Amino acid sequence: MPKPNPKRYLTNSTLLYFLFAAQISSILAADFHVINFRSPNLFPEGLAWDPTAQHFLVGSLRHRTISAVSDAGVVETLISDPSLPDNVTVLGLAVDSRNRRVLAALHALDPLPPFNALAAYDLRSGRRLFLAALPSGDVGGGGRPIANDVAADHAGNAYVTNAGGNFIWKVSPNGEASIFSESARFTEHPVVGDAVYSFCGLNGIVHVSKGYLLVVQSNTGKMFKVDEEHGTAREVLLNKDLMGADDVALRADGVVLVVSFNKLWFLKSNDGWAQASVFDEIDLDQDGFPTSVVVGGRDRTYVLHGRVMEGILGISDRENFTIQEVRSPKESQGENVWLYVMVGIGLVYFLFWRFQMKQLVNNMDKKIN
């Protein structure tokens, strides 16, 4: 039987430690996930994440479709609904996982006749479950309603923002639509009249499981907390306005993400969203005209660059679009510090252990010799 070689054991242990350290370094240097996908004249405005199928869903400015986009950028038409009026735009999307549905806010842009509805489709078969026409209400200012974004609660109710009239619709699980919240809070602040988003009021919306909705308003940069039962609203006091705010998403740790056409904000609140603070913000590619943000797999944040402004301006030769992972530099710094601390502590323990092992090896050598 061969004699044990303690020196070889020591060498192998050293190699294992450095492999561990190299793995930590690779985590620190990991590239952001960028998904480039192609679909002629798609110009997607809405983005959703389907956790059951592990892929993204995108709408379209030009087509009456909802498409699935894989991590590798493979595009597949999941839903095609030619029964909808011609040239209807598929704007906000939401996946209702509990009921295995995808919800789509539908709107006809000028100069088409007014059309606003919420459509619900089966996530797997693509079959339309209902098409709920949304009542006009009192838009005011001579404008017309714009069904913009949608969120779903745990009971299967859907909430749709009206960007043209600053109110929120509610659609029951079986497709009955009504005006849900017309709070005076939504019209208290002056509109920025010379901005590209001046026409757009209430926009992104997300449901919070504690019984309320968070809604952002593009042309004032404000955020509102809306009770899911009564529709009462109050302004969330922020440390800065979110001008041009378009979409909003909620992470599992309670951090809220708000995207505009050139920025992504990271917000947190310690009092149930009576007040909130922007603790980080990232400049985004304005040419890509980002319009939607979602939380995907492993709680990662993704922003859609759908080039929507090009589509609105009539450009017809675009087929390349992007879904890009975005991280908070400030959060990443904190995570990196802890990783370095772990490596440092591991190194201290390793060096102490190695010293002890060296003493043991020397003692064993003396006994063997």
XYZ file of C-alpha atoms in Angstrom:
369
model
C 0.000 0.000 0.000
C 1.579 3.358 -0.999
C 2.423 5.824 1.710
C 0.209 8.957 1.960
C 1.715 12.067 0.447
C 0.716 14.997 2.704
C 2.572 17.491 0.506
C 0.415 16.509 -2.462
C -2.721 16.957 -0.309
C -1.496 20.429 0.656
C -0.887 21.330 -2.996
C -4.347 20.144 -4.052
C -5.993 22.148 -1.258
C -4.106 25.254 -2.370
C -5.349 24.699 -5.914
C -8.957 24.361 -4.680
C -8.749 27.664 -2.823
C -7.475 29.547 -5.844
C -10.170 27.980 -8.007
C -12.724 29.316 -5.490
C -11.126 32.769 -5.619
C -11.171 32.673 -9.423
C -14.900 31.824 -9.342
C -15.551 34.864 -7.106
C -13.583 37.033 -9.538
C -15.652 35.762 -12.455
C -18.842 36.704 -10.567
C -17.511 40.209 -9.979
C -16.607 40.591 -13.654
C -19.808 39.036 -15.053
C -21.172 40.761 -18.152
C -24.664 42.184 -18.267
C -27.183 40.124 -20.206
C -28.111 41.720 -23.550
C -30.718 40.111 -25.792
C -30.768 41.299 -29.388
C -33.792 40.083 -31.331
C -35.130 40.605 -34.839
C -38.671 41.041 -36.103
C -39.512 43.377 -39.002
C -41.429 46.517 -37.986
C -42.329 45.133 -34.577
C -41.564 48.313 -32.571
C -42.557 46.820 -29.198
C -43.662 49.210 -26.438
C -44.708 46.722 -23.759
C -42.572 44.061 -22.100
C -43.505 41.300 -19.639
C -41.782 38.278 -18.109
C -43.451 34.883 -18.083
C -41.909 33.022 -15.112
C -43.555 29.714 -16.021
C -42.112 29.567 -19.547
C -38.974 31.548 -18.658
C -39.191 33.952 -21.577
C -40.112 37.571 -22.301
C -43.285 38.770 -23.987
C -43.416 41.875 -26.193
C -46.248 43.727 -27.883
C -46.111 45.716 -31.106
C -46.817 49.188 -32.390
C -47.557 47.864 -35.886
C -48.875 44.310 -35.499
C -51.789 42.782 -33.611
C -49.454 40.286 -31.997
C -47.762 39.306 -28.755
C -44.401 37.629 -29.267
C -42.203 35.495 -27.037
C -38.489 36.314 -26.909
C -36.054 33.756 -25.514
C -32.779 34.421 -23.685
C -31.014 33.703 -26.967
C -33.108 36.279 -28.862
C -35.327 33.774 -30.679
C -38.681 35.386 -31.511
C -41.897 33.393 -31.777
C -45.383 34.789 -32.328
C -47.321 33.596 -29.304
C -50.608 35.402 -30.050
C -51.937 36.821 -33.290
C -55.392 38.404 -33.191
C -56.466 39.597 -36.659
C -60.026 40.097 -35.368
C -58.898 43.299 -33.655
C -59.381 46.588 -35.559
C -56.710 47.333 -38.143
C -53.520 48.981 -36.864
C -54.434 48.668 -33.196
C -51.349 49.029 -30.996
C -50.526 46.498 -28.297
C -49.150 48.666 -25.494
C -48.782 47.530 -21.852
C -48.544 43.825 -21.027
C -48.895 41.873 -17.795
C -48.627 38.161 -17.076
C -51.291 36.864 -14.677
C -49.498 33.667 -13.667
C -52.153 32.509 -11.220
C -54.750 32.383 -13.975
C -52.302 31.504 -16.766
C -53.215 34.598 -18.779
C -51.479 37.457 -20.481
C -53.244 40.827 -20.366
C -52.770 43.412 -23.109
C -53.767 47.085 -23.152
C -54.960 47.985 -26.655
C -55.162 51.455 -28.185
C -55.662 52.984 -31.620
C -53.346 55.955 -32.245
C -54.405 59.108 -34.090
C -55.787 59.448 -36.719
C -57.536 56.091 -36.275
C -61.008 56.048 -34.684
C -60.859 55.840 -30.870
C -60.417 52.332 -29.536
C -59.347 51.305 -26.037
C -59.699 47.814 -24.646
C -58.138 45.163 -22.474
C -57.629 41.747 -24.006
C -56.921 38.566 -22.044
C -55.337 35.539 -23.714
C -54.480 32.042 -22.530
C -50.708 31.905 -21.998
C -50.262 28.526 -23.633
C -52.869 28.206 -26.382
C -53.043 31.912 -27.269
C -56.835 31.698 -27.261
C -58.564 34.981 -26.486
C -60.499 34.776 -23.230
C -62.191 38.170 -23.455
C -61.980 41.586 -25.060
C -63.219 44.275 -22.666
C -64.056 47.665 -24.151
C -62.982 50.406 -21.725
C -65.531 53.177 -21.026
C -64.479 56.657 -22.127
C -65.278 58.654 -19.003
C -64.521 62.375 -18.785
C -61.138 62.845 -20.427
C -61.178 66.625 -20.334
C -59.015 69.034 -22.316
C -60.363 67.841 -25.642
C -58.159 64.748 -25.607
C -59.116 61.128 -25.925
C -58.473 58.119 -23.681
C -55.253 56.141 -24.066
C -55.216 52.646 -22.576
C -51.554 52.498 -21.661
C -50.349 50.025 -19.043
C -51.876 47.158 -17.078
C -51.304 45.308 -13.806
C -53.146 42.373 -12.212
C -53.891 41.607 -8.571
C -53.966 38.166 -6.946
C -57.728 37.840 -7.466
C -57.399 38.226 -11.239
C -58.624 41.830 -11.464
C -56.782 44.026 -13.956
C -56.029 47.737 -13.613
C -55.422 49.810 -16.736
C -54.048 53.351 -16.776
C -55.591 56.009 -18.971
C -52.730 58.259 -20.070
C -55.071 60.652 -21.856
C -57.547 61.183 -19.037
C -55.628 60.553 -15.811
C -57.856 57.851 -14.425
C -57.647 54.081 -13.927
C -59.962 51.399 -15.265
C -60.651 48.110 -13.521
C -61.517 44.918 -15.372
C -62.891 41.937 -13.458
C -61.587 38.398 -14.051
C -64.471 37.721 -16.450
C -63.962 40.917 -18.465
C -66.354 43.461 -16.939
C -64.817 46.945 -17.222
C -65.469 50.067 -15.163
C -63.773 53.302 -14.179
C -61.972 52.525 -10.928
C -60.164 55.666 -9.756
C -60.687 59.286 -10.811
C -58.895 60.805 -7.842
C -58.379 64.565 -7.819
C -54.793 63.818 -6.741
C -54.010 62.873 -10.332
C -54.557 66.430 -11.598
C -53.086 68.528 -8.777
C -49.708 69.215 -10.378
C -48.872 71.308 -13.452
C -47.977 69.495 -16.640
C -44.626 70.051 -18.348
C -46.086 71.377 -21.580
C -43.032 71.502 -23.855
C -41.777 67.944 -23.321
C -42.165 64.951 -25.642
C -44.286 63.283 -22.949
C -46.553 66.275 -22.188
C -49.618 64.475 -23.587
C -49.060 61.435 -21.369
C -50.519 61.392 -17.851
C -50.878 58.218 -15.774
C -48.669 55.555 -17.268
C -46.832 52.669 -15.600
C -48.665 50.693 -12.918
C -47.718 47.814 -10.625
C -49.692 45.884 -8.014
C -48.255 45.458 -4.517
C -49.483 42.431 -2.575
C -50.178 44.521 0.537
C -53.340 45.884 -1.054
C -52.410 48.834 -3.241
C -51.105 49.947 -6.619
C -48.184 52.226 -7.447
C -48.718 54.433 -10.496
C -46.359 56.894 -12.190
C -47.350 59.996 -14.155
C -45.205 60.918 -17.147
C -45.923 64.635 -17.562
C -45.480 65.589 -13.891
C -42.938 63.001 -12.697
C -45.151 62.074 -9.745
C -45.961 58.702 -8.192
C -49.255 57.735 -6.534
C -50.313 55.000 -4.139
C -53.828 53.782 -4.959
C -55.928 51.579 -2.683
C -56.940 48.439 -4.599
C -60.359 48.240 -2.964
C -61.637 51.824 -2.933
C -59.476 53.528 -5.578
C -58.476 56.324 -3.211
C -55.106 57.804 -4.088
C -52.392 59.806 -2.406
C -49.137 61.141 -3.726
C -45.945 59.343 -2.755
C -43.526 61.989 -1.497
C -40.295 61.587 -3.482
C -36.884 63.172 -3.102
C -36.963 64.008 -6.830
C -39.494 64.020 -9.663
C -39.425 61.174 -12.187
C -39.950 63.266 -15.307
C -41.036 61.221 -18.310
C -41.682 58.151 -16.148
C -43.081 55.426 -18.387
C -43.135 51.975 -16.822
C -42.733 50.669 -13.277
C -41.760 47.269 -11.852
C -41.389 45.750 -8.391
C -38.537 43.537 -7.230
C -38.966 40.767 -4.657
C -36.948 42.786 -2.118
C -39.373 45.731 -2.368
C -37.230 47.960 -4.593
C -39.280 49.732 -7.274
C -37.852 50.382 -10.744
C -39.092 53.233 -12.932
C -37.987 53.732 -16.526
C -38.238 56.764 -18.804
C -37.014 57.233 -22.379
C -33.527 58.045 -21.079
C -33.251 56.965 -17.417
C -33.850 54.108 -15.008
C -34.499 55.010 -11.362
C -34.159 52.736 -8.326
C -36.502 53.618 -5.444
C -37.120 52.299 -1.948
C -39.480 53.150 0.871
C -39.378 52.449 4.587
C -42.961 53.433 5.406
C -45.216 51.554 2.987
C -44.787 54.085 0.160
C -46.046 57.165 1.914
C -42.568 58.475 1.117
C -39.827 57.072 -1.090
C -36.351 57.986 -2.226
C -34.415 57.526 -5.438
C -31.185 55.898 -4.272
C -29.682 55.337 -7.717
C -30.309 56.234 -11.348
C -28.783 55.117 -14.635
C -28.617 56.932 -17.950
C -30.068 54.810 -20.765
C -29.619 54.872 -24.533
C -32.087 57.526 -25.655
C -31.904 56.353 -29.289
C -33.334 52.996 -28.238
C -36.261 54.858 -26.619
C -36.719 52.505 -23.640
C -40.358 52.206 -22.607
C -40.679 49.176 -20.327
C -38.916 47.592 -17.376
C -39.492 44.126 -15.900
C -38.012 41.880 -13.248
C -37.000 38.640 -14.919
C -35.366 35.429 -13.791
C -33.186 35.515 -10.644
C -34.659 38.943 -9.831
C -32.704 40.615 -12.616
C -33.853 43.928 -14.089
C -34.416 44.236 -17.846
C -35.267 47.264 -19.980
C -36.835 47.153 -23.450
C -35.338 49.280 -26.224
C -38.183 49.028 -28.730
C -37.391 52.116 -30.876
C -41.044 53.134 -30.553
C -40.444 56.747 -31.546
C -39.120 55.578 -34.913
C -42.319 53.595 -35.393
C -44.494 56.569 -34.464
C -42.593 58.703 -36.982
C -43.357 56.195 -39.735
C -39.984 54.503 -40.192
C -40.558 51.090 -41.771
C -37.162 49.436 -42.154
C -36.343 48.566 -38.552
C -36.037 44.930 -37.512
C -33.475 44.970 -34.669
C -34.528 45.547 -31.058
C -32.956 44.925 -27.653
C -33.803 43.725 -24.156
C -30.970 44.737 -21.849
C -30.146 43.822 -18.278
C -29.480 46.826 -16.040
C -27.972 46.849 -12.551
C -27.622 49.530 -9.921
C -23.953 50.538 -9.572
C -24.506 51.414 -5.921
C -26.068 48.047 -5.156
C -23.330 46.272 -7.088
C -20.663 48.084 -5.092
C -22.197 46.824 -1.862
C -22.437 43.267 -3.191
C -18.840 43.400 -4.400
C -17.590 44.620 -1.022
C -19.176 41.600 0.684
C -17.671 39.256 -1.879
C -14.238 40.742 -1.301
C -14.747 40.440 2.463
C -15.649 36.785 2.013
C -12.523 36.206 -0.059
C -10.415 38.025 2.536
C -11.815 36.010 5.437
C -11.341 32.850 3.436
C -7.724 33.795 2.752
C -7.013 34.387 6.447
C -8.490 31.019 7.393
C -6.670 29.357 4.503
C -3.288 30.792 5.489
C -3.824 29.740 9.115
C -4.906 26.282 8.023
C -1.956 26.051 5.634
C 0.447 26.942 8.439
C -1.053 24.230 10.622
C -0.903 21.740 7.780
C 2.714 22.611 7.073
C 3.550 21.860 10.680
C 1.686 18.566 10.391
C 3.506 17.688 7.163
C 6.886 18.382 8.755
C 5.991 16.195 11.714
C 4.817 13.392 9.456
C 7.999 13.644 7.374
C 10.074 13.222 10.503
C 8.085 10.123 11.492
C 8.300 8.621 8.004
C 12.044 9.233 7.813
